[in-house]
Coordinates of N, CA and C in Angstrom, one line a residue:
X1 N 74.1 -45.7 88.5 CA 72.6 -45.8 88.7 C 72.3 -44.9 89.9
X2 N 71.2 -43.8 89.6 CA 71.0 -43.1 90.6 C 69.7 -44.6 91.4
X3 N 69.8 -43.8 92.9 CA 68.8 -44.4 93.7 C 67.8 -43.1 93.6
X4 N 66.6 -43.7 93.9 CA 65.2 -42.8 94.2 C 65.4 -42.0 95.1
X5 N 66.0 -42.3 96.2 CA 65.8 -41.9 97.9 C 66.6 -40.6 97.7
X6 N 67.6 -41.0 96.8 CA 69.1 -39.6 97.1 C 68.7 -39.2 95.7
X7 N 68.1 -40.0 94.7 CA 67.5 -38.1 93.9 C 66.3 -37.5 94.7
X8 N 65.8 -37.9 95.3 CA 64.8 -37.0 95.9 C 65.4 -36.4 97.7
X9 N 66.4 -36.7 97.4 CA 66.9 -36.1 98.9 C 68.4 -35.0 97.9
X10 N 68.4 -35.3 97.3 CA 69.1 -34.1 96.3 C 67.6 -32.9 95.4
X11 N 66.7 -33.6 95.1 CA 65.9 -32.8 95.1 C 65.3 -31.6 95.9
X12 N 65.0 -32.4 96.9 CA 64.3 -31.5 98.1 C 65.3 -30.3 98.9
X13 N 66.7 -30.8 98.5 CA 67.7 -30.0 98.7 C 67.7 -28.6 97.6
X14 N 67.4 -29.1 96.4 CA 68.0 -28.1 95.9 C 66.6 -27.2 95.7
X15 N 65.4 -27.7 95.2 CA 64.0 -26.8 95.2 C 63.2 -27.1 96.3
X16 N 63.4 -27.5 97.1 CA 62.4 -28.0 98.6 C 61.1 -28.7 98.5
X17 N 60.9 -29.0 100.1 CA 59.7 -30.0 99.7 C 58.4 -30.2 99.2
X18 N 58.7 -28.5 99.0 CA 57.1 -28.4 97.8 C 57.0 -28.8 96.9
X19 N 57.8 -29.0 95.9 CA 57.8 -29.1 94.7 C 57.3 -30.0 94.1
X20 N 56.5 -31.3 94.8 CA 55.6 -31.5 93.9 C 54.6 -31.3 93.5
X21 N 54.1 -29.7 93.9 CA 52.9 -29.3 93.5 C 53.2 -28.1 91.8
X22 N 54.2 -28.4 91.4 CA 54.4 -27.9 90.3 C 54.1 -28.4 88.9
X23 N 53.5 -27.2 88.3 CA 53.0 -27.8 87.0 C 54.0 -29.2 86.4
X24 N 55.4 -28.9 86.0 CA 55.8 -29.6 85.5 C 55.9 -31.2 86.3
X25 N 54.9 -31.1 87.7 CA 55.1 -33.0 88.1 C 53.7 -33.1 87.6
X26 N 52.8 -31.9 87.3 CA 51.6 -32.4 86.6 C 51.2 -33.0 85.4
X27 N 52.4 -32.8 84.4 CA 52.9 -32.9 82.7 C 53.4 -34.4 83.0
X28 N 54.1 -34.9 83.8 CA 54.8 -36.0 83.8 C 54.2 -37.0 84.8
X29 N 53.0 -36.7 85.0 CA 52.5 -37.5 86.5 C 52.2 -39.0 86.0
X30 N 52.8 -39.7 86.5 CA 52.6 -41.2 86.7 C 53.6 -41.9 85.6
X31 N 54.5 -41.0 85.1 CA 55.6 -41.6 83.9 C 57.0 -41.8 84.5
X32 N 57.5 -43.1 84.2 CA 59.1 -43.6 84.6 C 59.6 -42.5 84.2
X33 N 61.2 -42.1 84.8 CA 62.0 -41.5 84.3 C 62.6 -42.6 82.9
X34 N 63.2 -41.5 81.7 CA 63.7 -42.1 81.2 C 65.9 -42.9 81.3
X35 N 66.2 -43.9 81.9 CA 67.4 -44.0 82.3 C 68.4 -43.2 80.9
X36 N 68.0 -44.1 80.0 CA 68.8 -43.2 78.7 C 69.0 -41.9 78.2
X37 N 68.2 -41.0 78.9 CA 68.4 -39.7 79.0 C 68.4 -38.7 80.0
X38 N 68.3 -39.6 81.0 CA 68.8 -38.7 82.6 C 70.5 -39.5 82.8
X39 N 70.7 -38.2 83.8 CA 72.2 -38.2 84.3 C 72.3 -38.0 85.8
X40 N 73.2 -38.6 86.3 CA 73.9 -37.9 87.6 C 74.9 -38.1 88.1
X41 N 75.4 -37.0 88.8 CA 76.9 -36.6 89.3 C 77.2 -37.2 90.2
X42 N 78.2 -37.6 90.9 CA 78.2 -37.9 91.9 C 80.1 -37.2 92.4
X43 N 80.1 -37.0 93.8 CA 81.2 -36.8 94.1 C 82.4 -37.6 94.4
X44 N 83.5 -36.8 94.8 CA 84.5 -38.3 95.2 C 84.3 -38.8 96.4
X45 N 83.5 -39.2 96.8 CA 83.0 -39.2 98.0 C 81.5 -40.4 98.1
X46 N 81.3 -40.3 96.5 CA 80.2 -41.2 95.8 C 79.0 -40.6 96.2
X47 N 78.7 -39.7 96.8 CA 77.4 -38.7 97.3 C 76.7 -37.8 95.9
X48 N 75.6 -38.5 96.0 CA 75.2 -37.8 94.5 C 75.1 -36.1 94.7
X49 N 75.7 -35.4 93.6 CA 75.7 -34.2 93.7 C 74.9 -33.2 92.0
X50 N 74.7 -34.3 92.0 CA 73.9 -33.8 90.2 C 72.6 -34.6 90.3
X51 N 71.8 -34.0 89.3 CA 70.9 -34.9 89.0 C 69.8 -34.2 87.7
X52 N 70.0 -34.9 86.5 CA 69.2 -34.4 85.6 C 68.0 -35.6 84.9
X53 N 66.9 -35.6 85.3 CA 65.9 -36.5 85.4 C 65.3 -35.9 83.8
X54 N 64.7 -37.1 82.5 CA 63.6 -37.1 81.4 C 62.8 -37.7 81.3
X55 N 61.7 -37.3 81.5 CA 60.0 -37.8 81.1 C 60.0 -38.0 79.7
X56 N 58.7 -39.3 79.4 CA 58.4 -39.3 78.2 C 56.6 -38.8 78.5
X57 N 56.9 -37.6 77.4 CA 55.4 -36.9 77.8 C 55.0 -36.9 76.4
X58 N 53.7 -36.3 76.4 CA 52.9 -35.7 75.4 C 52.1 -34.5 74.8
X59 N 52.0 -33.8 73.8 CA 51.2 -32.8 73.3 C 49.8 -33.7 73.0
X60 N 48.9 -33.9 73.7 CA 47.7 -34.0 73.4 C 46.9 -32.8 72.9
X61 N 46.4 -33.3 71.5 CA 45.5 -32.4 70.1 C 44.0 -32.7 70.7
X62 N 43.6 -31.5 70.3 CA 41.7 -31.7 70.5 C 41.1 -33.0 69.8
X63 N 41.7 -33.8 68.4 CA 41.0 -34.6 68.2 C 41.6 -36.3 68.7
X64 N 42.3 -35.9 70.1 CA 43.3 -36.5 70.5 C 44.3 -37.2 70.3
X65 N 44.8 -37.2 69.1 CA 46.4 -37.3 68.7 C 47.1 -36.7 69.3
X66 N 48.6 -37.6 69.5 CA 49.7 -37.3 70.7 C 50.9 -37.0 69.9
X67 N 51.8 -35.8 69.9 CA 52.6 -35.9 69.4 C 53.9 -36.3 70.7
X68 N 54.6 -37.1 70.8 CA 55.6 -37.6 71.6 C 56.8 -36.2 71.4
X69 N 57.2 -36.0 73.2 CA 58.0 -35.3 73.6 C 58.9 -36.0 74.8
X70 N 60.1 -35.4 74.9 CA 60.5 -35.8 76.0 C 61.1 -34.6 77.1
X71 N 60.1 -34.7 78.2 CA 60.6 -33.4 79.3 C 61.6 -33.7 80.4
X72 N 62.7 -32.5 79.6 CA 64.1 -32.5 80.6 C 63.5 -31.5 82.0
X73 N 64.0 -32.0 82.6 CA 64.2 -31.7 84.1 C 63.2 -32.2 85.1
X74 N 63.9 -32.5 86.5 CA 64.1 -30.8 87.2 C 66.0 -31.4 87.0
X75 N 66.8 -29.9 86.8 CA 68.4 -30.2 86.6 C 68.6 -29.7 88.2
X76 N 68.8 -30.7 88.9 CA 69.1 -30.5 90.6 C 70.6 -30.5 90.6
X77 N 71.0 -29.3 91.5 CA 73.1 -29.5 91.7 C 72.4 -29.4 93.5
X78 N 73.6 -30.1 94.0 CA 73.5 -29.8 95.4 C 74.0 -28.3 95.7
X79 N 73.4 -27.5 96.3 CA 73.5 -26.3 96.8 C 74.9 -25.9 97.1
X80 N 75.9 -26.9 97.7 CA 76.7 -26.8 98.0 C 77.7 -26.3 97.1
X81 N 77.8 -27.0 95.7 CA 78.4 -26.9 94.8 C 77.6 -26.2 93.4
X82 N 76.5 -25.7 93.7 CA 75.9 -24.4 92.5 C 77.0 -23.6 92.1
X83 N 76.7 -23.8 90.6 CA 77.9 -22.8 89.8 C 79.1 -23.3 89.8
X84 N 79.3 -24.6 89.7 CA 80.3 -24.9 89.4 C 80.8 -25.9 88.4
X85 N 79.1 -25.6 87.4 CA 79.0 -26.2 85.8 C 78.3 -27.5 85.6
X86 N 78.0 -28.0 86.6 CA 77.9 -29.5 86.8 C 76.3 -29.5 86.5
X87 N 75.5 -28.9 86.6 CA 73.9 -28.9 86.1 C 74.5 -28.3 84.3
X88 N 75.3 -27.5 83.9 CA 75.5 -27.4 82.6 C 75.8 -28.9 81.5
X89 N 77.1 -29.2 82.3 CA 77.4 -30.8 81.8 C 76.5 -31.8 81.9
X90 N 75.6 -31.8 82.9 CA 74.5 -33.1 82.7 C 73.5 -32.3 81.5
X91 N 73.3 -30.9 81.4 CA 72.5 -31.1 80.0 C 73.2 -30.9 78.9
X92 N 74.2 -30.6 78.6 CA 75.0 -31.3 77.5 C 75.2 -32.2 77.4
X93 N 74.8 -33.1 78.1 CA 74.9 -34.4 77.9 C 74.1 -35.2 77.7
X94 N 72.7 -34.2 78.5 CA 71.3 -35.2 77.5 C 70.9 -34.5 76.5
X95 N 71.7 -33.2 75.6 CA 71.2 -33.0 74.5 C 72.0 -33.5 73.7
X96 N 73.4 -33.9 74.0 CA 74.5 -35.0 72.9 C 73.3 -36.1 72.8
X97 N 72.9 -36.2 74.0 CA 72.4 -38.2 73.8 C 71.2 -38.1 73.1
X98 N 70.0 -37.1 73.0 CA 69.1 -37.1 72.9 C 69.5 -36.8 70.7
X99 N 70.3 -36.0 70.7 CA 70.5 -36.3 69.3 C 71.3 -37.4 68.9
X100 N 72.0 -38.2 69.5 CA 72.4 -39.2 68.9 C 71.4 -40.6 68.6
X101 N 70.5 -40.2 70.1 CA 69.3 -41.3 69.7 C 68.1 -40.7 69.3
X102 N 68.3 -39.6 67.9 CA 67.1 -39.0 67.2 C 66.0 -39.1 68.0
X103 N 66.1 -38.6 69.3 CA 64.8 -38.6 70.3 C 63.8 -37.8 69.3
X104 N 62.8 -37.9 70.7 CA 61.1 -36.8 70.3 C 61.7 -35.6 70.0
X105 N 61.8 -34.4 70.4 CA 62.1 -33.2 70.6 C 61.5 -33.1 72.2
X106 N 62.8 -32.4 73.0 CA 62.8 -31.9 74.1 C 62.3 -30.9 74.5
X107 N 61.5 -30.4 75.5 CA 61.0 -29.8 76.3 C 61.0 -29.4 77.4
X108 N 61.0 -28.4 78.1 CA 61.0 -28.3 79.8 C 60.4 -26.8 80.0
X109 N 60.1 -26.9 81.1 CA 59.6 -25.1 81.8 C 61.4 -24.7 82.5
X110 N 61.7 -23.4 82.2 CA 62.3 -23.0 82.5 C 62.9 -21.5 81.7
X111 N 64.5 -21.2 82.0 CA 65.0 -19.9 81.7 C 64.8 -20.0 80.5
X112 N 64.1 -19.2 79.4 CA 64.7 -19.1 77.8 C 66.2 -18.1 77.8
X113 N 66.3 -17.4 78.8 CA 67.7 -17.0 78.5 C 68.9 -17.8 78.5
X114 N 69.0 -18.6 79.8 CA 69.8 -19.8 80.2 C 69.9 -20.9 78.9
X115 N 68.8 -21.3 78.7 CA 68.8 -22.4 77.6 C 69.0 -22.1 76.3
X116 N 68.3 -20.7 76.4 CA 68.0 -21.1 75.0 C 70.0 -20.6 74.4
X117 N 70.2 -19.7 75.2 CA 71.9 -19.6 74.9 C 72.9 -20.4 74.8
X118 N 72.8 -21.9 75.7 CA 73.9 -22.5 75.7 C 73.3 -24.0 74.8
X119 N 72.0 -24.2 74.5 CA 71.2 -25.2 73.9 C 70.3 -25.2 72.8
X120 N 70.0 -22.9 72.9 CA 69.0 -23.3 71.5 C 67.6 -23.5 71.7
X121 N 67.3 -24.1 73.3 CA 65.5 -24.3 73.6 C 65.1 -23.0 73.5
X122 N 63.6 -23.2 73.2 CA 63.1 -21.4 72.9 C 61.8 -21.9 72.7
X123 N 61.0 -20.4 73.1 CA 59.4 -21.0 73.5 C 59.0 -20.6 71.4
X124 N 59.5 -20.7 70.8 CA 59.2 -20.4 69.2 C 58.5 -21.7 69.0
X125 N 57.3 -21.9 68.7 CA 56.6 -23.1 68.8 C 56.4 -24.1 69.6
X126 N 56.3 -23.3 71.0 CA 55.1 -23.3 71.6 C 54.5 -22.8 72.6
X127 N 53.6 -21.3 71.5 CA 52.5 -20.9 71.8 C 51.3 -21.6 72.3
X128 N 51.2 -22.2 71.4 CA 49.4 -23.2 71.4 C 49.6 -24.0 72.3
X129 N 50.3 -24.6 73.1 CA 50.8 -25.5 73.8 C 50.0 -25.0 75.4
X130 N 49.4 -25.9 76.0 CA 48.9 -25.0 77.5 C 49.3 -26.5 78.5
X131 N 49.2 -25.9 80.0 CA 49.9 -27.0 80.7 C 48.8 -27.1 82.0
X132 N 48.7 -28.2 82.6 CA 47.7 -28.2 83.0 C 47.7 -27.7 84.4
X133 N 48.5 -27.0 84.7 CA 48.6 -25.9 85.9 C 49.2 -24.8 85.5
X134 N 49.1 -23.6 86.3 CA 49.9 -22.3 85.9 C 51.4 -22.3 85.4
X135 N 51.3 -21.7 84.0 CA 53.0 -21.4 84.0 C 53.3 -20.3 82.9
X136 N 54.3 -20.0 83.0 CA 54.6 -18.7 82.0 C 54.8 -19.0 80.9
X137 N 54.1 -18.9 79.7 CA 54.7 -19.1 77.7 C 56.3 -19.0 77.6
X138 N 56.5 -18.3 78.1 CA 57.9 -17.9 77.8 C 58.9 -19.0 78.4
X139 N 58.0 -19.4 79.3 CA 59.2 -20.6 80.3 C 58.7 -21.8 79.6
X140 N 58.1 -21.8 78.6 CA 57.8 -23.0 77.8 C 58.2 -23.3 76.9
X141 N 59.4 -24.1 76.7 CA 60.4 -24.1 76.2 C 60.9 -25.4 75.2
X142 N 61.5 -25.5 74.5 CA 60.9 -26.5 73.7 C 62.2 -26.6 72.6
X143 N 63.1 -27.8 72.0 CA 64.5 -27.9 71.3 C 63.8 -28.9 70.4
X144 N 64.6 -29.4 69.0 CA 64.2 -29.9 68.3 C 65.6 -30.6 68.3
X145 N 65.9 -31.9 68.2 CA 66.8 -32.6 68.2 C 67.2 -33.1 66.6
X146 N 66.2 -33.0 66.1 CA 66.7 -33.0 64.3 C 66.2 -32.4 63.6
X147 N 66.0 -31.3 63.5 CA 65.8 -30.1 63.0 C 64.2 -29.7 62.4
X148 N 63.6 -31.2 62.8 CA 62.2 -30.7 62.8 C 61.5 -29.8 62.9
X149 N 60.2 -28.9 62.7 CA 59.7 -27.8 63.4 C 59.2 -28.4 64.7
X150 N 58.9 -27.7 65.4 CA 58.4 -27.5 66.3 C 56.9 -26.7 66.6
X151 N 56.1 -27.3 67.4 CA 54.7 -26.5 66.9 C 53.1 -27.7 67.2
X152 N 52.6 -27.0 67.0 CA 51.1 -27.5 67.4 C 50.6 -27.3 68.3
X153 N 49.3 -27.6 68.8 CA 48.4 -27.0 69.8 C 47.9 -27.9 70.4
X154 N 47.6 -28.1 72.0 CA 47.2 -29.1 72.7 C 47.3 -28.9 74.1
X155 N 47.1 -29.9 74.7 CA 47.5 -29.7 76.9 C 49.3 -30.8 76.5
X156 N 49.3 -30.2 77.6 CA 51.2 -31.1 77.4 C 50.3 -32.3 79.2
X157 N 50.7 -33.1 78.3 CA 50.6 -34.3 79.9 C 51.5 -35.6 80.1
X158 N 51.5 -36.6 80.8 CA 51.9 -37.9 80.4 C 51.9 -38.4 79.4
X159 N 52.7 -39.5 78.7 CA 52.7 -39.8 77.8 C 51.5 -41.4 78.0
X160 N 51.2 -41.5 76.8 CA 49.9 -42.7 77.7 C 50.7 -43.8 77.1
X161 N 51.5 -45.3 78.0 CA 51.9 -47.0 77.7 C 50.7 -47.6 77.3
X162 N 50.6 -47.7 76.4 CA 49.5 -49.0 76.0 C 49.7 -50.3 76.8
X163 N 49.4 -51.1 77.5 CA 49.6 -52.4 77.9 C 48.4 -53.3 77.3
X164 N 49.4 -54.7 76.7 CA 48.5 -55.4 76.6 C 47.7 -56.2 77.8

C-alpha cells in the first residue's frame, strides 16, 4: 500500500511542486486513485521508489453522455534511479491488469513515441477530444484494452460517483 505523503513526496521529487497546476490534475480533479490499477516500487530499504497512480475519468459529449476512461499517470521513478526500467514495469503492469480486468480504455498526456512503442497508446482517436487546460493532440494519448475503437468528441474531466 502506497501512503499519500510518500507518493507525493516521490512526486514532487520527480516533477516538482508545481505540478498541480497541470492539465492532467484538471481531468482528474476530485477523483480517488484507482488501487487496482495503480502500482508502486519500493526499494530494499522499503522507501518508495516508483509510483504509477489511475484515475477514473470521463469523455463528456455535448449532449452529455460520458463515455468511461481510465487516466494512467503521473509514472513518478525517484530521480535517483531514472532509467533503470522501473517506471516501464509499473506500466506493464497496469496495462496486463487493465486487460485482464477488461477496463475502460486507458488514457494519459504524454510521449506518443515512448508509449505508443512499448504499449500501443497513440493519439488515433483522439482528435475531438479537448482538455480543459492547455495541451498538445499529439500528447493525447489514448490504448484500448479490448480492442474496441477508440474515438468520439467531448472535454475529458472527472468521472462523476452518483451517491445515493
Amino acid at each position: 500500500m502506497m501512503s499519500h505523503d510518500a507518493v507525493e513526496r516521490l512526486l514532487d521529487a520527480a516533477f516538482g511542486p508545481d505540478r498541480h497546476g497541470r492539465t492532467a490534475y484538471m481531468i482528474r480533479d476530485g477523483m480517488p486513485w484507482l488501487p487496482e490499477l495503480s502500482f508502486g516500487m519500493r526499494d530494499e530499504d522499503g522507501r518508495l521508489i516508483g509510483s504509477l497512480q489511475s484515475w477514473p475519468v470521463a469523455l463528456v459529449h455535448a449532449d452529455g453522455g460520458r463515455t468511461p476512461l481510465i487516466m494512467v499517470g503521473p509514472v513518478a521513478v525517484d530521480p535517483a534511479v531514472q532509467g533503470t526500467g522501473h517506471g516501464r514495469a509499473m506500466m506493464d503492469a497496469v496495462v496486463a491488469a487493465a486487460r485482464a480486468q477488461n477496463s475502460a480504455p486507458l488514457m494519459m498526456i504524454g510521449d506518443p513515441e515512448y508509449y505508443g512503442r512499448f504499449w500501443g497508446f497513440s493519439a488515433e482517436g483522439t482528435g475531438g477530444w479537448n482538455c480543459p487546460g492547455p495541451f498538445e493532440p499529439r500528447r493525447l494519448l489514448a490504448l484500448s484494452v479490448d480492442g474496441r475503437p477508440i474515438g468520439g468528441t467531448g472535454m475529458l474531466g472527472p468521472r462523476a460517483i452518483a451517491r445515493a
